[in-house]
Amino acid sequence: MQASVSIISTVIIFLLMRKLYTRYPSPLLMPILTSSIIIISGLLLLNIPFDTYMKGGRYLQHLLGPAVVALAYPLYNQWDKVVKYKYTILSGIVIAMVSGLLSVYSLLVVFKIDKEYILTALPKSITTPVAMHVSETIGGIPPLTAVLVLIAGFTGALLGSVVFTLGKIESPISRGIAMGSASHGVGTAKLVDYGELDLSIGSLSMGLSAVAGAIFCPLFVYLLM
Amino acid sequence: MNFFRSCMKVIRIVAQVLLLYIFYYAGVLIVDITHLPLPASIIGMVLLFICLHFKWIKVDYIKEGANFLIAFMTLFFIPPIIGIIDYPQLISVSGTLLLASVIISTLFVLLTTGIISQWIEKKELEMKEKKEKGEAEHAGKCIHH
């Protein structure tokens, strides 16, 4: 009963917010953002604990598995482009990984944040399951890592278009690499708005970043901390 | 007739999503056996890609289901995002600094990666064109000789 209520209300809120977004397409009205705010406020107002919401929510979340599998389809469609730009893609992933680790590490050191939280934040740009795993390996707090991963995803989904305009980043390949390796799935899902090439390079970069992150993060901690 | 057609479409999408689930669970199985530090969904994606690439599976068997799941992908991210409410400590001074660092770093990565890869992309394309041109010239010379 509780499960179906949370599934149905999440889906209805999402569909309504998506309708609103198609009418007023502003980044601030992105369905993922507006729906999350509405649901969080609803849960807080009605005093419903997260675990109760998740009785239904986990079924929706479970669909993320086959949804990520489905990204093989745009990748298959665009495979000749991937082969054509293989060096760009591979070097882009490494640049993203190194600049991500260095920038978040130096910011946190400047802000005098505890070491445990620094370790929690390092895997922020890789997809949630890998990030939590890496966080555990290097001594962070996995559930908090998951939250920071989502913040990184939101940042890309919300502000990615602004960054692309400012930096004059107009190539679908580079947009895909940047989004997939900085903002994983949440950012990649947003690439649907740009086109299939962006989306497929984004999903490929997300996957490659997960592999790179699983190797680079522990190495970075070992070398620098 | 129209109703019948939409029913068939729904059935096709459900069946194709189930097929994608099989790939996902194959990924789960592989991770369980090999203890690879990768998510099962990414392994499943690689498996499906291999099957499509080598034409072991027809694109038509998964096309509609894949498009459906991709169109609704952001919906499936909502439940894990709601998990933020279990971390009220993020609304503190150091929590805010932690969030700010993650946001600034992500923007920095988007900008640097985007700009640098756009530059590399141009070089990679130029190199390819040069190579192709060189090969064409070479071929031309061979004919002359």
Short mmCIF file of C-alpha atoms in Angstrom, two decimals:
data_model
loop_
_atom_site.label_atom_id
_atom_site.label_comp_id
_atom_site.label_asym_id
_atom_site.label_seq_id
_atom_site.Cartn_x
_atom_site.Cartn_y
_atom_site.Cartn_z
CA MET A 1 0.00 0.00 0.00
CA GLN A 2 2.65 2.52 1.15
CA ALA A 3 4.83 1.30 -1.69
CA SER A 4 2.25 1.96 -4.40
CA VAL A 5 1.44 5.41 -2.95
CA SER A 6 5.07 6.51 -3.16
CA ILE A 7 5.53 5.06 -6.67
CA ILE A 8 2.34 6.60 -8.06
CA SER A 9 2.87 10.00 -6.44
CA THR A 10 6.50 10.16 -7.62
CA VAL A 11 5.50 9.28 -11.19
CA ILE A 12 2.59 11.78 -11.22
CA ILE A 13 4.72 14.60 -9.78
CA PHE A 14 7.46 13.81 -12.31
CA LEU A 15 5.05 13.80 -15.28
CA LEU A 16 3.46 17.09 -14.16
CA MET A 17 6.87 18.71 -13.68
CA ARG A 18 7.95 17.45 -17.09
CA LYS A 19 4.88 19.08 -18.62
CA LEU A 20 5.75 22.32 -16.84
CA TYR A 21 9.32 22.08 -18.13
CA THR A 22 8.23 21.60 -21.77
CA ARG A 23 6.13 24.77 -21.42
CA TYR A 24 8.79 26.81 -19.61
CA PRO A 25 12.17 25.22 -20.44
CA SER A 26 14.40 26.91 -17.83
CA PRO A 27 17.19 24.96 -16.11
CA LEU A 28 15.64 25.88 -12.76
CA LEU A 29 12.48 24.03 -13.73
CA MET A 30 14.23 20.77 -14.64
CA PRO A 31 11.85 17.93 -13.69
CA ILE A 32 14.47 16.09 -11.65
CA LEU A 33 15.07 19.20 -9.52
CA THR A 34 11.48 20.37 -9.08
CA SER A 35 10.16 16.85 -8.42
CA SER A 36 12.86 16.20 -5.81
CA ILE A 37 12.12 19.47 -4.01
CA ILE A 38 8.37 18.79 -3.98
CA ILE A 39 8.82 15.22 -2.68
CA ILE A 40 11.38 16.22 -0.02
CA SER A 41 9.15 19.04 1.24
CA GLY A 42 6.16 16.67 1.22
CA LEU A 43 8.01 14.05 3.26
CA LEU A 44 9.28 16.65 5.75
CA LEU A 45 5.84 18.30 6.14
CA LEU A 46 4.00 15.01 6.62
CA ASN A 47 6.81 13.66 8.80
CA ILE A 48 7.33 10.56 6.64
CA PRO A 49 10.76 8.91 7.10
CA PHE A 50 12.93 8.21 4.04
CA ASP A 51 12.73 4.44 4.64
CA THR A 52 8.94 4.51 4.31
CA TYR A 53 9.19 6.45 1.04
CA MET A 54 11.79 3.99 -0.24
CA LYS A 55 9.40 1.02 0.20
CA GLY A 56 8.08 2.11 -3.19
CA GLY A 57 10.97 4.29 -4.27
CA ARG A 58 13.38 1.40 -4.50
CA TYR A 59 11.30 -0.17 -7.32
CA LEU A 60 11.71 3.01 -9.37
CA GLN A 61 15.39 3.19 -8.49
CA HIS A 62 15.75 -0.44 -9.54
CA LEU A 63 14.86 0.52 -13.11
CA LEU A 64 18.12 2.48 -13.25
CA GLY A 65 19.86 -0.89 -13.83
CA PRO A 66 18.18 -1.70 -17.17
CA ALA A 67 18.16 2.04 -18.05
CA VAL A 68 21.96 2.16 -17.92
CA VAL A 69 22.05 -1.11 -19.92
CA ALA A 70 19.80 0.61 -22.50
CA LEU A 71 22.52 3.24 -23.10
CA ALA A 72 24.25 0.54 -25.20
CA TYR A 73 21.68 1.36 -27.92
CA PRO A 74 22.73 4.98 -28.65
CA LEU A 75 26.34 3.85 -28.24
CA TYR A 76 25.79 1.16 -30.89
CA ASN A 77 24.22 3.72 -33.24
CA GLN A 78 27.17 6.09 -32.92
CA TRP A 79 30.01 3.57 -32.71
CA ASP A 80 31.82 4.75 -35.89
CA LYS A 81 32.08 8.26 -34.34
CA VAL A 82 33.51 6.76 -31.14
CA VAL A 83 36.21 4.91 -33.09
CA LYS A 84 36.96 8.05 -35.09
CA TYR A 85 37.56 10.14 -31.95
CA LYS A 86 39.09 7.49 -29.69
CA TYR A 87 42.16 9.55 -28.66
CA THR A 88 40.03 12.59 -27.86
CA ILE A 89 37.72 10.49 -25.71
CA LEU A 90 40.46 8.65 -23.82
CA SER A 91 42.55 11.75 -23.12
CA GLY A 92 39.39 13.66 -22.13
CA ILE A 93 38.55 11.03 -19.51
CA VAL A 94 42.04 11.25 -17.98
CA ILE A 95 41.97 15.08 -17.97
CA ALA A 96 38.56 15.06 -16.28
CA MET A 97 39.66 12.54 -13.66
CA VAL A 98 42.90 14.36 -12.77
CA SER A 99 41.39 17.86 -12.78
CA GLY A 100 38.43 16.63 -10.71
CA LEU A 101 40.56 14.99 -8.04
CA LEU A 102 43.05 17.88 -7.82
CA SER A 103 40.41 20.63 -7.72
CA VAL A 104 38.13 19.08 -5.11
CA TYR A 105 41.14 18.07 -2.98
CA SER A 106 42.70 21.54 -2.99
CA LEU A 107 39.38 23.28 -2.29
CA LEU A 108 38.69 21.02 0.71
CA VAL A 109 42.21 21.49 2.07
CA VAL A 110 41.85 25.28 1.73
CA PHE A 111 38.48 25.10 3.53
CA LYS A 112 40.15 23.02 6.30
CA ILE A 113 37.69 20.12 5.99
CA ASP A 114 38.40 16.92 7.99
CA LYS A 115 40.29 14.16 6.20
CA GLU A 116 37.37 11.72 6.48
CA TYR A 117 35.15 14.13 4.54
CA ILE A 118 37.85 14.75 1.92
CA LEU A 119 38.02 11.00 1.30
CA THR A 120 34.22 10.98 1.10
CA ALA A 121 34.21 13.71 -1.57
CA LEU A 122 37.02 12.42 -3.85
CA PRO A 123 34.93 9.89 -5.84
CA LYS A 124 32.19 12.50 -6.52
CA SER A 125 32.43 12.47 -10.32
CA ILE A 126 31.93 8.72 -10.84
CA THR A 127 28.65 6.86 -11.04
CA THR A 128 27.03 6.09 -7.63
CA PRO A 129 27.66 2.34 -7.21
CA VAL A 130 31.36 2.63 -8.10
CA ALA A 131 31.73 5.85 -6.09
CA MET A 132 30.33 4.19 -2.96
CA HIS A 133 32.62 1.24 -3.46
CA VAL A 134 35.68 3.46 -3.94
CA SER A 135 34.66 5.60 -0.95
CA GLU A 136 34.61 2.50 1.22
CA THR A 137 38.01 1.37 -0.06
CA ILE A 138 39.74 4.69 0.66
CA GLY A 139 38.06 5.26 4.05
CA GLY A 140 35.21 7.69 3.30
CA ILE A 141 31.52 7.54 4.28
CA PRO A 142 29.76 5.71 1.39
CA PRO A 143 26.15 7.02 1.83
CA LEU A 144 27.41 10.60 2.08
CA THR A 145 29.54 9.98 -1.02
CA ALA A 146 26.31 8.99 -2.80
CA VAL A 147 24.81 12.37 -1.86
CA LEU A 148 27.86 14.28 -3.12
CA VAL A 149 27.80 12.25 -6.35
CA LEU A 150 24.24 13.42 -6.88
CA ILE A 151 25.23 17.04 -6.19
CA ALA A 152 27.94 16.70 -8.88
CA GLY A 153 25.30 15.27 -11.21
CA PHE A 154 22.87 18.10 -10.50
CA THR A 155 25.57 20.70 -11.06
CA GLY A 156 26.19 19.34 -14.56
CA ALA A 157 22.53 18.87 -15.41
CA LEU A 158 21.59 22.37 -14.19
CA LEU A 159 24.62 24.48 -15.10
CA GLY A 160 26.22 22.37 -17.85
CA SER A 161 24.54 24.37 -20.64
CA VAL A 162 25.79 27.64 -19.09
CA VAL A 163 29.38 26.29 -18.89
CA PHE A 164 29.19 25.06 -22.50
CA THR A 165 28.03 28.50 -23.69
CA LEU A 166 30.69 30.36 -21.67
CA GLY A 167 33.53 28.07 -22.77
CA LYS A 168 32.26 27.99 -26.40
CA ILE A 169 32.12 24.19 -26.19
CA GLU A 170 30.03 23.40 -29.25
CA SER A 171 31.19 19.95 -30.30
CA PRO A 172 28.87 17.07 -29.34
CA ILE A 173 31.91 14.86 -28.68
CA SER A 174 33.46 17.28 -26.17
CA ARG A 175 30.11 18.03 -24.51
CA GLY A 176 29.55 14.29 -24.09
CA ILE A 177 33.01 13.68 -22.63
CA ALA A 178 32.77 16.63 -20.21
CA MET A 179 29.29 15.76 -18.99
CA GLY A 180 29.78 12.00 -18.75
CA SER A 181 33.05 12.31 -16.85
CA ALA A 182 32.07 15.23 -14.55
CA SER A 183 28.41 14.50 -13.87
CA HIS A 184 27.94 10.73 -14.63
CA GLY A 185 24.36 9.48 -15.13
CA VAL A 186 22.39 12.52 -13.98
CA GLY A 187 24.29 14.81 -16.34
CA THR A 188 24.28 12.22 -19.13
CA ALA A 189 20.49 11.82 -18.91
CA LYS A 190 20.27 15.57 -19.55
CA LEU A 191 22.29 15.18 -22.80
CA VAL A 192 19.11 13.77 -24.42
CA ASP A 193 18.22 17.43 -25.06
CA TYR A 194 21.34 17.89 -27.22
CA GLY A 195 21.15 14.77 -29.39
CA GLU A 196 22.07 11.13 -29.82
CA LEU A 197 25.79 11.73 -30.41
CA ASP A 198 26.11 13.75 -27.16
CA LEU A 199 24.17 11.06 -25.32
CA SER A 200 26.20 8.14 -26.61
CA ILE A 201 29.59 9.80 -26.00
CA GLY A 202 28.26 10.82 -22.56
CA SER A 203 27.32 7.26 -21.63
CA LEU A 204 30.60 5.90 -22.91
CA SER A 205 32.52 8.52 -20.91
CA MET A 206 30.47 7.74 -17.82
CA GLY A 207 31.39 4.06 -18.13
CA LEU A 208 35.07 4.75 -18.84
CA SER A 209 35.24 7.23 -15.94
CA ALA A 210 33.91 4.58 -13.60
CA VAL A 211 36.78 2.33 -14.63
CA ALA A 212 39.31 5.19 -14.46
CA GLY A 213 37.95 6.34 -11.07
CA ALA A 214 38.20 2.87 -9.55
CA ILE A 215 41.93 2.98 -10.42
CA PHE A 216 42.83 6.69 -10.04
CA CYS A 217 41.06 7.52 -6.74
CA PRO A 218 42.84 4.95 -4.57
CA LEU A 219 46.11 5.77 -6.37
CA PHE A 220 45.62 9.50 -5.70
CA VAL A 221 45.00 8.85 -2.00
CA TYR A 222 48.05 6.60 -1.83
CA LEU A 223 50.29 9.19 -3.51
CA LEU A 224 49.08 12.42 -1.93
CA MET A 225 47.54 11.69 1.44
CA MET B 1 -7.68 -0.87 -34.32
CA ASN B 2 -5.85 2.08 -32.84
CA PHE B 3 -6.42 0.73 -29.34
CA PHE B 4 -5.12 -2.65 -30.43
CA ARG B 5 -2.01 -1.02 -31.86
CA SER B 6 -1.19 0.91 -28.67
CA CYS B 7 -1.73 -2.28 -26.64
CA MET B 8 0.78 -4.07 -28.82
CA LYS B 9 3.21 -1.20 -28.37
CA VAL B 10 2.93 -1.39 -24.57
CA ILE B 11 3.44 -5.17 -24.68
CA ARG B 12 6.49 -4.73 -26.91
CA ILE B 13 8.01 -2.13 -24.59
CA VAL B 14 7.42 -4.32 -21.51
CA ALA B 15 8.95 -7.36 -23.24
CA GLN B 16 11.97 -5.34 -24.38
CA VAL B 17 12.50 -3.89 -20.89
CA LEU B 18 12.46 -7.47 -19.57
CA LEU B 19 15.12 -8.38 -22.14
CA LEU B 20 17.22 -5.43 -20.93
CA TYR B 21 16.71 -6.72 -17.37
CA ILE B 22 18.22 -10.05 -18.42
CA PHE B 23 21.38 -8.19 -19.48
CA TYR B 24 21.37 -6.31 -16.18
CA TYR B 25 21.15 -9.56 -14.19
CA ALA B 26 23.89 -11.10 -16.33
CA GLY B 27 25.96 -8.11 -15.16
CA VAL B 28 24.98 -8.77 -11.54
CA LEU B 29 26.05 -12.41 -11.93
CA ILE B 30 29.41 -11.45 -13.45
CA VAL B 31 30.12 -8.95 -10.65
CA ASP B 32 29.15 -11.58 -8.04
CA ILE B 33 31.50 -14.15 -9.52
CA THR B 34 34.49 -11.97 -10.44
CA HIS B 35 34.20 -9.26 -7.71
CA LEU B 36 35.01 -6.62 -10.34
CA PRO B 37 34.87 -3.14 -8.76
CA LEU B 38 32.31 -2.00 -11.37
CA PRO B 39 28.54 -1.57 -11.30
CA ALA B 40 26.51 -4.45 -12.71
CA SER B 41 24.60 -2.05 -14.97
CA ILE B 42 27.77 -0.96 -16.77
CA ILE B 43 28.79 -4.60 -17.30
CA GLY B 44 25.28 -5.22 -18.66
CA MET B 45 25.68 -2.25 -21.01
CA VAL B 46 28.95 -3.66 -22.34
CA LEU B 47 27.35 -7.11 -22.83
CA LEU B 48 24.40 -5.64 -24.74
CA PHE B 49 26.72 -3.50 -26.83
CA ILE B 50 28.79 -6.56 -27.78
CA CYS B 51 25.63 -8.46 -28.74
CA LEU B 52 24.40 -5.57 -30.90
CA HIS B 53 27.78 -4.90 -32.46
CA PHE B 54 28.32 -8.50 -33.54
CA LYS B 55 24.65 -8.72 -34.63
CA TRP B 56 23.91 -11.53 -32.17
CA ILE B 57 20.81 -9.57 -31.23
CA LYS B 58 18.64 -7.54 -33.61
CA VAL B 59 18.41 -3.84 -32.76
CA ASP B 60 14.62 -4.10 -33.20
CA TYR B 61 14.43 -6.41 -30.18
CA ILE B 62 15.50 -3.70 -27.76
CA LYS B 63 15.01 -0.37 -29.60
CA GLU B 64 11.63 0.66 -28.21
CA GLY B 65 12.35 -0.55 -24.68
CA ALA B 66 15.72 1.25 -24.67
CA ASN B 67 14.21 4.52 -25.92
CA PHE B 68 11.49 4.28 -23.28
CA LEU B 69 13.94 3.72 -20.40
CA ILE B 70 16.28 6.48 -21.61
CA ALA B 71 13.40 8.95 -21.89
CA PHE B 72 12.43 8.25 -18.25
CA MET B 73 15.94 7.85 -16.87
CA THR B 74 15.82 11.02 -14.74
CA LEU B 75 12.68 9.67 -13.00
CA PHE B 76 14.64 6.68 -11.71
CA PHE B 77 17.23 9.00 -10.14
CA ILE B 78 14.64 10.72 -7.95
CA PRO B 79 14.41 8.11 -5.12
CA PRO B 80 18.18 8.05 -4.41
CA ILE B 81 18.20 11.87 -4.47
CA ILE B 82 15.48 11.97 -1.80
CA GLY B 83 18.05 10.17 0.42
CA ILE B 84 19.61 13.61 1.02
CA ILE B 85 17.02 14.20 3.79
CA ASP B 86 18.89 11.69 5.95
CA TYR B 87 21.91 14.07 5.98
CA PRO B 88 20.75 17.24 7.76
CA GLN B 89 24.39 17.90 8.78
CA LEU B 90 24.98 19.11 5.22
CA ILE B 91 23.20 22.29 6.34
CA SER B 92 26.12 23.41 8.55
CA VAL B 93 29.17 25.59 7.84
CA SER B 94 31.50 22.69 6.95
CA GLY B 95 28.64 20.90 5.19
CA THR B 96 28.07 23.95 3.01
CA LEU B 97 31.80 24.21 2.25
CA LEU B 98 31.82 20.52 1.31
CA LEU B 99 28.89 21.05 -1.07
CA ALA B 100 30.44 24.23 -2.48
CA SER B 101 33.73 22.39 -3.17
CA VAL B 102 31.91 19.62 -5.02
CA ILE B 103 29.94 22.14 -7.10
CA ILE B 104 32.95 24.35 -7.95
CA SER B 105 35.11 21.33 -8.78
CA THR B 106 32.40 19.89 -11.06
CA LEU B 107 32.07 23.21 -12.94
CA PHE B 108 35.86 23.35 -13.26
CA VAL B 109 35.98 19.81 -14.67
CA LEU B 110 33.17 20.53 -17.15
CA LEU B 111 34.95 23.64 -18.41
CA THR B 112 38.53 22.34 -18.62
CA THR B 113 37.56 18.94 -20.02
CA GLY B 114 35.21 20.51 -22.55
CA ILE B 115 37.74 23.08 -23.77
CA ILE B 116 40.76 20.76 -23.85
CA SER B 117 38.94 17.87 -25.53
CA GLN B 118 37.52 20.25 -28.13
CA TRP B 119 41.12 21.29 -28.89
CA ILE B 120 42.37 17.67 -29.02
CA GLU B 121 39.40 16.74 -31.19
CA LYS B 122 40.39 19.40 -33.74
CA LYS B 123 44.01 18.13 -33.75
CA GLU B 124 42.87 14.51 -34.10
CA LEU B 125 40.71 15.46 -37.07
CA GLU B 126 43.52 17.50 -38.70
CA MET B 127 45.95 14.63 -38.26
CA LYS B 128 43.52 12.21 -39.87
CA GLU B 129 42.91 14.54 -42.79
CA LYS B 130 46.65 15.02 -43.28
CA LYS B 131 47.19 11.28 -43.19
CA GLU B 132 44.42 10.68 -45.70
CA LYS B 133 45.78 13.44 -47.92
CA GLY B 134 49.29 11.97 -47.62
CA GLU B 135 48.04 8.54 -48.57
CA ALA B 136 46.18 10.01 -51.53
CA GLU B 137 49.34 11.85 -52.68
CA HIS B 138 51.38 8.73 -52.21
CA ALA B 139 48.89 6.78 -54.30
CA GLY B 140 49.08 9.52 -56.93
CA LYS B 141 52.91 9.29 -57.06
CA CYS B 142 52.75 5.54 -57.45
CA ILE B 143 50.58 5.97 -60.49
CA HIS B 144 53.05 8.51 -61.96
CA HIS B 145 55.95 6.13 -61.57
#
